[in-house]
Coordinates of C-alpha atoms in Angstrom, one line a residue:
X1 CA -12.0 -34.2 16.0
X2 CA -13.2 -38.5 16.6
X3 CA -16.9 -39.4 17.1
X4 CA -18.4 -36.2 15.9
X5 CA -22.1 -36.7 15.9
X6 CA -25.1 -36.1 13.6
X7 CA -26.3 -33.5 16.7
X8 CA -25.8 -29.9 15.5
X9 CA -25.4 -26.5 18.2
X10 CA -27.9 -24.9 15.8
X11 CA -30.3 -26.1 13.0
X12 CA -28.6 -28.1 10.1
X13 CA -27.1 -25.6 7.7
X14 CA -27.9 -22.4 9.3
X15 CA -24.6 -21.9 11.1
X16 CA -23.5 -18.7 10.5
X17 CA -19.5 -20.2 11.4
X18 CA -19.0 -17.6 14.0
X19 CA -17.2 -20.1 15.6
X20 CA -18.4 -18.7 19.6
X21 CA -20.0 -22.3 20.4
X22 CA -16.6 -23.4 19.8
X23 CA -14.8 -21.0 22.3
X24 CA -17.5 -21.6 24.6
X25 CA -17.0 -25.3 24.8
X26 CA -14.8 -26.3 27.6
X27 CA -14.6 -29.9 26.5
X28 CA -13.8 -29.5 23.0
X29 CA -16.6 -31.4 22.1
X30 CA -17.8 -28.7 19.0
X31 CA -16.0 -28.4 15.7
X32 CA -17.1 -26.7 12.4
X33 CA -17.6 -28.3 9.6
X34 CA -17.6 -26.5 6.2
X35 CA -19.2 -28.6 3.2
X36 CA -18.7 -25.1 0.8
X37 CA -22.6 -25.3 0.9
X38 CA -22.9 -24.6 4.4
X39 CA -21.5 -24.6 8.1
X40 CA -22.5 -26.6 10.6
X41 CA -21.7 -26.8 14.3
X42 CA -21.2 -30.9 15.4
X43 CA -21.2 -31.8 18.4
X44 CA -19.3 -34.7 19.7
X45 CA -21.5 -36.7 22.0
X46 CA -18.3 -38.9 24.0
X47 CA -17.2 -35.3 24.8
X48 CA -20.6 -33.7 25.7
X49 CA -21.7 -32.7 29.0
X50 CA -25.1 -31.3 28.2
X51 CA -24.3 -28.0 30.1
X52 CA -25.6 -26.0 27.0
X53 CA -23.2 -23.0 27.0
X54 CA -23.1 -23.5 23.0
X55 CA -26.5 -23.1 22.4
X56 CA -26.6 -19.6 24.9
X57 CA -23.2 -18.3 22.9
X58 CA -24.9 -19.0 19.3
X59 CA -26.4 -15.6 17.2
X60 CA -28.7 -18.2 15.9
X61 CA -30.5 -19.6 18.8
X62 CA -30.0 -16.7 21.0
X63 CA -30.3 -12.7 19.7
X64 CA -29.5 -10.5 21.8
X65 CA -31.2 -6.7 21.6
X66 CA -31.2 -5.0 18.6
X67 CA -32.0 -1.2 18.4
X68 CA -33.6 1.6 15.7
X69 CA -30.8 3.8 14.2
X70 CA -30.9 6.8 16.2
X71 CA -29.0 8.7 13.7
X72 CA -28.2 8.5 10.1
X73 CA -25.3 9.5 8.8
X74 CA -22.4 9.3 5.8
X75 CA -18.6 10.6 5.9
X76 CA -15.5 10.0 5.6
X77 CA -11.9 9.7 7.5
X78 CA -10.6 13.3 7.7
X79 CA -7.1 11.6 6.8
X80 CA -6.6 11.7 3.3
X81 CA -4.2 8.9 3.3
X82 CA -6.1 6.6 5.3
X83 CA -9.4 7.2 3.5
X84 CA -8.3 6.6 0.0
X85 CA -6.9 3.4 1.5
X86 CA -10.4 2.6 2.6
X87 CA -12.7 0.8 0.9
X88 CA -15.0 3.4 1.8
X89 CA -15.0 6.5 3.7
X90 CA -12.1 5.0 6.0
X91 CA -14.6 4.8 9.2
X92 CA -13.9 1.5 10.7
X93 CA -10.4 2.4 11.2
X94 CA -10.1 6.2 12.2
X95 CA -12.6 4.8 14.7
X96 CA -10.0 2.0 15.9
X97 CA -7.5 4.5 15.9
X98 CA -8.9 7.1 18.2
X99 CA -10.3 4.2 20.7
X100 CA -7.0 2.8 20.8
X101 CA -5.8 6.4 21.6
X102 CA -7.8 6.7 24.4
X103 CA -6.1 3.5 25.8
X104 CA -8.8 1.0 24.4
X105 CA -8.2 -2.5 22.7
X106 CA -9.9 -3.7 19.0
X107 CA -11.0 -6.6 18.0
X108 CA -10.8 -6.8 14.3
X109 CA -10.2 -9.1 11.2
X110 CA -7.1 -8.8 9.4
X111 CA -5.8 -11.4 6.3
X112 CA -2.3 -12.8 7.7
X113 CA -0.9 -16.2 5.9
X114 CA -3.9 -16.8 3.7
X115 CA -6.2 -16.7 6.8
X116 CA -8.6 -14.3 7.7
X117 CA -8.6 -14.2 11.8
X118 CA -9.3 -11.8 14.4
X119 CA -6.6 -10.1 16.9
X120 CA -7.2 -8.2 20.3
X121 CA -4.5 -5.2 19.6
X122 CA -3.5 -1.9 20.7
X123 CA -0.9 -2.0 17.8
X124 CA -1.9 0.7 14.9
X125 CA 0.1 -1.2 12.4
X126 CA -2.2 -4.4 12.3
X127 CA -5.4 -1.7 12.2
X128 CA -4.3 -0.7 9.0
X129 CA -4.0 -4.4 8.2
X130 CA -7.5 -5.1 9.2
X131 CA -8.6 -2.2 6.3
X132 CA -10.3 -3.6 3.2
X133 CA -13.5 -5.4 3.2
X134 CA -13.7 -9.0 3.7
X135 CA -15.0 -11.3 1.1
X136 CA -15.2 -14.9 2.7
X137 CA -16.2 -16.0 6.0
X138 CA -13.6 -15.0 8.5
X139 CA -12.3 -17.1 11.6
X140 CA -12.9 -15.2 15.2
X141 CA -12.3 -18.7 17.2
X142 CA -10.0 -17.6 20.3
X143 CA -11.1 -14.1 20.2
X144 CA -14.3 -14.3 22.4
X145 CA -12.0 -15.5 25.0
X146 CA -9.2 -13.2 24.7
X147 CA -12.1 -10.0 24.6
X148 CA -13.9 -11.5 27.8
X149 CA -10.7 -11.7 29.4
X150 CA -9.3 -8.2 28.8
X151 CA -12.9 -7.0 29.6
X152 CA -12.5 -9.1 32.7
X153 CA -9.3 -7.3 33.5
X154 CA -11.2 -3.9 33.6
X155 CA -10.0 -3.2 29.7
X156 CA -12.6 -1.1 27.2
X157 CA -12.9 -3.5 24.1
X158 CA -14.0 -2.5 20.7
X159 CA -15.6 -5.7 18.5
X160 CA -15.5 -5.3 15.2
X161 CA -17.6 -7.8 13.1
X162 CA -20.3 -8.8 10.5
X163 CA -23.5 -8.8 12.6
X164 CA -23.6 -12.5 13.5
X165 CA -20.4 -12.0 15.1
X166 CA -21.5 -9.3 17.2
X167 CA -24.2 -11.1 18.3
X168 CA -22.2 -14.0 19.4
X169 CA -19.5 -11.6 20.9
X170 CA -22.2 -10.1 23.2
X171 CA -24.1 -13.6 24.1
X172 CA -20.8 -14.8 25.0
X173 CA -19.6 -12.1 26.9
X174 CA -22.8 -11.5 28.6
X175 CA -24.4 -8.9 30.5
X176 CA -22.0 -8.0 33.5
X177 CA -19.4 -6.9 31.0
X178 CA -20.9 -5.2 28.6
X179 CA -20.4 -1.8 29.9
X180 CA -17.1 -1.8 28.3
X181 CA -17.8 -3.7 25.1
X182 CA -18.2 -0.9 22.2
X183 CA -19.2 -2.7 19.4
X184 CA -19.8 -2.2 14.9
X185 CA -21.0 -4.0 12.9
X186 CA -20.3 -4.4 9.0
X187 CA -23.0 -4.3 6.8
X188 CA -23.2 -7.7 5.3
X189 CA -24.8 -9.2 2.2
X190 CA -23.1 -12.7 2.9
X191 CA -20.0 -14.6 3.1
X192 CA -18.5 -17.6 1.0
X193 CA -16.0 -20.6 2.4
X194 CA -12.7 -19.9 2.2
X195 CA -12.5 -22.8 0.1
X196 CA -14.1 -20.8 -3.3
X197 CA -11.9 -18.4 -3.0
X198 CA -8.9 -20.7 -2.8
X199 CA -9.6 -22.6 -5.3
X200 CA -10.2 -19.2 -7.8
X201 CA -6.7 -17.8 -6.8
X202 CA -5.1 -21.9 -7.0
X203 CA -7.2 -21.7 -10.8
X204 CA -5.7 -18.5 -11.9
X205 CA -2.2 -19.2 -10.6
X206 CA -2.4 -16.9 -7.4
X207 CA -3.2 -18.0 -3.8
X208 CA -4.4 -16.5 -0.3
X209 CA -0.9 -16.7 1.0
X210 CA -1.1 -13.1 -0.6
X211 CA -2.8 -10.3 0.8
X212 CA -5.8 -9.6 -1.2
X213 CA -8.4 -6.9 -0.4
X214 CA -11.2 -6.3 -3.0
X215 CA -11.4 -2.7 -4.5
X216 CA -14.3 -0.7 -4.0
X217 CA -12.3 2.3 -5.0
X218 CA -13.9 2.8 -8.4
X219 CA -16.9 1.6 -7.8
X220 CA -17.6 0.1 -11.4
X221 CA -14.2 -1.8 -11.1
X222 CA -14.5 -3.6 -8.1
X223 CA -12.4 -6.5 -8.6
X224 CA -9.7 -8.5 -5.9
X225 CA -6.4 -7.1 -6.3
X226 CA -3.1 -7.6 -3.5
X227 CA -2.7 -4.8 -0.9
X228 CA 0.4 -3.5 -3.4
X229 CA -2.5 -2.6 -5.7
X230 CA -1.3 -5.1 -8.6
X231 CA -4.8 -6.6 -9.7
X232 CA -6.0 -10.7 -9.6
X233 CA -6.6 -9.9 -14.0
X234 CA -6.5 -6.6 -16.0
X235 CA -7.1 -3.6 -14.1
X236 CA -10.4 -2.6 -14.3
X237 CA -11.6 -5.7 -15.6
X238 CA -13.9 -7.5 -12.3
X239 CA -12.8 -11.0 -12.1
X240 CA -15.1 -13.9 -11.9
X241 CA -14.9 -14.6 -8.1
X242 CA -16.2 -10.7 -7.9
X243 CA -18.8 -11.2 -10.0
X244 CA -19.9 -14.2 -8.6
X245 CA -19.7 -12.8 -4.8
X246 CA -21.5 -9.6 -6.3
X247 CA -24.4 -11.8 -7.5
X248 CA -24.9 -13.7 -4.4
X249 CA -24.1 -17.3 -5.9
X250 CA -21.1 -18.6 -3.3
X251 CA -22.9 -17.3 0.3
X252 CA -23.5 -20.6 2.8
X253 CA -26.8 -21.4 3.4
X254 CA -27.7 -19.4 6.8
X255 CA -26.7 -16.1 4.5
X256 CA -30.2 -16.5 2.8
X257 CA -32.3 -16.5 5.8
X258 CA -29.7 -13.8 8.5
X259 CA -31.7 -12.8 11.4
X260 CA -29.7 -10.1 11.7
X261 CA -30.4 -8.1 8.1
X262 CA -32.7 -5.7 9.1
X263 CA -33.3 -2.2 10.1
X264 CA -33.0 -2.7 13.9
X265 CA -29.6 -3.5 14.5
X266 CA -27.0 -5.5 17.0
X267 CA -24.3 -3.0 17.1
X268 CA -23.6 0.9 19.0
X269 CA -22.8 1.5 15.6
X270 CA -23.1 0.1 11.9
X271 CA -20.8 0.6 8.9
X272 CA -21.3 0.5 5.4
X273 CA -20.7 2.0 2.3
X274 CA -23.2 5.3 1.4
X275 CA -24.3 3.9 -1.9
X276 CA -26.2 6.2 -4.0
X277 CA -24.7 9.0 -2.2
X278 CA -25.9 12.2 -3.2
X279 CA -22.4 13.9 -2.8
X280 CA -21.0 12.9 -6.1
X281 CA -17.6 14.6 -6.3
X282 CA -17.0 12.6 -3.1
X283 CA -18.0 9.0 -4.5
X284 CA -14.5 8.0 -6.1
X285 CA -12.9 8.9 -3.0
X286 CA -15.2 6.4 -0.4
X287 CA -17.7 7.3 1.3
X288 CA -19.1 5.9 4.7
X289 CA -22.9 5.0 5.8
X290 CA -22.6 4.9 10.0
X291 CA -26.0 4.5 11.8
X292 CA -25.9 5.1 15.1
X293 CA -28.0 3.4 17.8
X294 CA -26.2 3.8 21.1
X295 CA -24.8 6.6 23.3
X296 CA -21.5 4.3 23.3
X297 CA -22.1 4.7 19.5
X298 CA -22.0 8.6 19.4
X299 CA -19.0 8.0 21.9
X300 CA -17.3 6.5 19.2
X301 CA -17.7 9.1 16.8
X302 CA -16.9 12.2 19.2
X303 CA -13.7 10.4 20.1
X304 CA -12.1 10.4 16.2
X305 CA -11.4 13.0 13.7
X306 CA -14.1 12.5 11.1
X307 CA -16.1 14.5 8.2
X308 CA -19.6 13.7 8.6
X309 CA -23.0 14.7 7.3
X310 CA -26.8 13.6 7.7
X311 CA -28.2 11.3 4.9
X312 CA -31.7 10.3 4.2
X313 CA -32.9 7.1 5.8
X314 CA -34.8 6.4 2.8
X315 CA -32.1 6.5 0.3
X316 CA -29.7 4.3 2.2
X317 CA -32.3 2.0 2.8
X318 CA -32.8 1.5 -1.0
X319 CA -29.3 1.7 -1.5
X320 CA -28.4 -0.8 1.1
X321 CA -30.8 -4.3 0.5
X322 CA -29.4 -6.1 4.0
X323 CA -31.1 -3.3 6.1
X324 CA -34.1 -4.3 5.4
X325 CA -33.6 -8.3 4.1
X326 CA -31.1 -10.7 3.7
X327 CA -29.5 -11.6 0.6
X328 CA -31.9 -13.7 -2.1
X329 CA -30.9 -16.9 -3.2
X330 CA -30.1 -16.9 -6.7
X331 CA -31.5 -19.4 -8.9
X332 CA -28.3 -20.3 -9.8
X333 CA -26.5 -21.3 -6.9
X334 CA -27.2 -25.0 -6.1
X335 CA -25.8 -25.6 -9.9
X336 CA -23.1 -23.6 -8.9
X337 CA -22.2 -25.6 -5.7
X338 CA -23.2 -28.8 -7.7
X339 CA -20.4 -28.6 -10.4
X340 CA -17.7 -27.1 -7.7
X341 CA -18.6 -29.9 -5.8
X342 CA -17.7 -32.0 -8.7
X343 CA -14.5 -29.6 -9.7
X344 CA -15.5 -27.5 -12.1
X345 CA -13.3 -24.4 -12.4
X346 CA -15.0 -21.6 -10.7
X347 CA -14.6 -19.6 -14.4
X348 CA -16.2 -22.0 -16.0
X349 CA -19.2 -22.1 -13.1
X350 CA -19.4 -18.4 -13.3
X351 CA -19.6 -17.6 -16.7
X352 CA -23.0 -20.5 -17.1
X353 CA -24.4 -18.5 -14.2
X354 CA -23.8 -14.8 -15.5
X355 CA -22.8 -15.1 -18.7
X356 CA -23.8 -11.8 -19.1
X357 CA -21.6 -10.1 -16.8
X358 CA -18.9 -12.6 -17.8
X359 CA -19.4 -11.3 -21.6
X360 CA -19.7 -7.9 -20.8
X361 CA -15.6 -7.8 -19.3
X362 CA -14.7 -10.0 -21.5
X363 CA -15.3 -7.2 -23.8
X364 CA -13.9 -4.8 -21.8
X365 CA -10.9 -6.8 -21.3
X366 CA -9.9 -7.0 -25.0
X367 CA -10.8 -3.6 -26.0
X368 CA -8.4 -2.7 -22.9
X369 CA -5.6 -4.9 -24.5
X370 CA -6.1 -3.0 -28.0
X371 CA -5.6 0.0 -26.5
X372 CA -8.9 1.0 -27.4
X373 CA -10.8 1.8 -24.2
X374 CA -8.7 2.8 -21.2
X375 CA -9.2 1.0 -17.6

């Protein structure tokens, strides 16, 4: 877009990258700028007519109502293959499949051709492709209009996204259509620009055109792997991107002051990992955390074949910091971003910022290579 001005939809560098403002603008006046450190929704003054729709949909400008959880649960999908192929207990996919089976539509994110895009679908195969955690900012552009049109046509829609994306969808759809919109938010630590992951993969001889997922299956082996199970680097050795992600180095600026990282939730159901669960025999197979805020949330769980058990709220909150507050910005973050802009390799930047973590996994890599340790 030409003539993009200095005015932004929300406060500079606080944009969540949800794209709702772009979908709301009928005049093509908004473009999302990705500086790696932050996103900004910039307004073209030659096209803007001052209608204010962008501000009304922006989750940073308008926060829809949020609720305290009514129920605190943990569990997993009874479909063993689904559970084992999921990042956690498989609840999101199981609920999606049950919703589609009840003649609803699901809007969720999947990686396709190097992009992380949202699609509105009733295709069960797509729902399986949407499994796995997303570790960069996903792109819901176009999804808001699709969902609203489906709701206007009398369809029921389940939207699954990050809390800021759920808030944006609720703002975009409005109260008149809200009864037919079901929402699930995913507990979010923060999300980086896709440019960070793209460069890391290029430096390691890989690329985003292949389907990558973050492997939570063995909690100590959190690392990037291809959907076909081949890992980026040696199996069991955490790669540098995963080290950076878990330490909060590459998140965009607005994530560190996220208004949705709190106890009151913006969706019908909140899903995450049941970290610290007392169900030690089930941890290796994956356990999901599920917080139910509304009757619609209960309806979603009741229609799905799940094993659900109560979880202690104090334990869940203690092991999921973003149920209390946003991620803390690491003191090394600005240096990391400066180096990235200046072309320093991601591996080197992470080594500088997290030398102890990198050294630990380097030693593990050597021991595995020598056959002195099993992965």
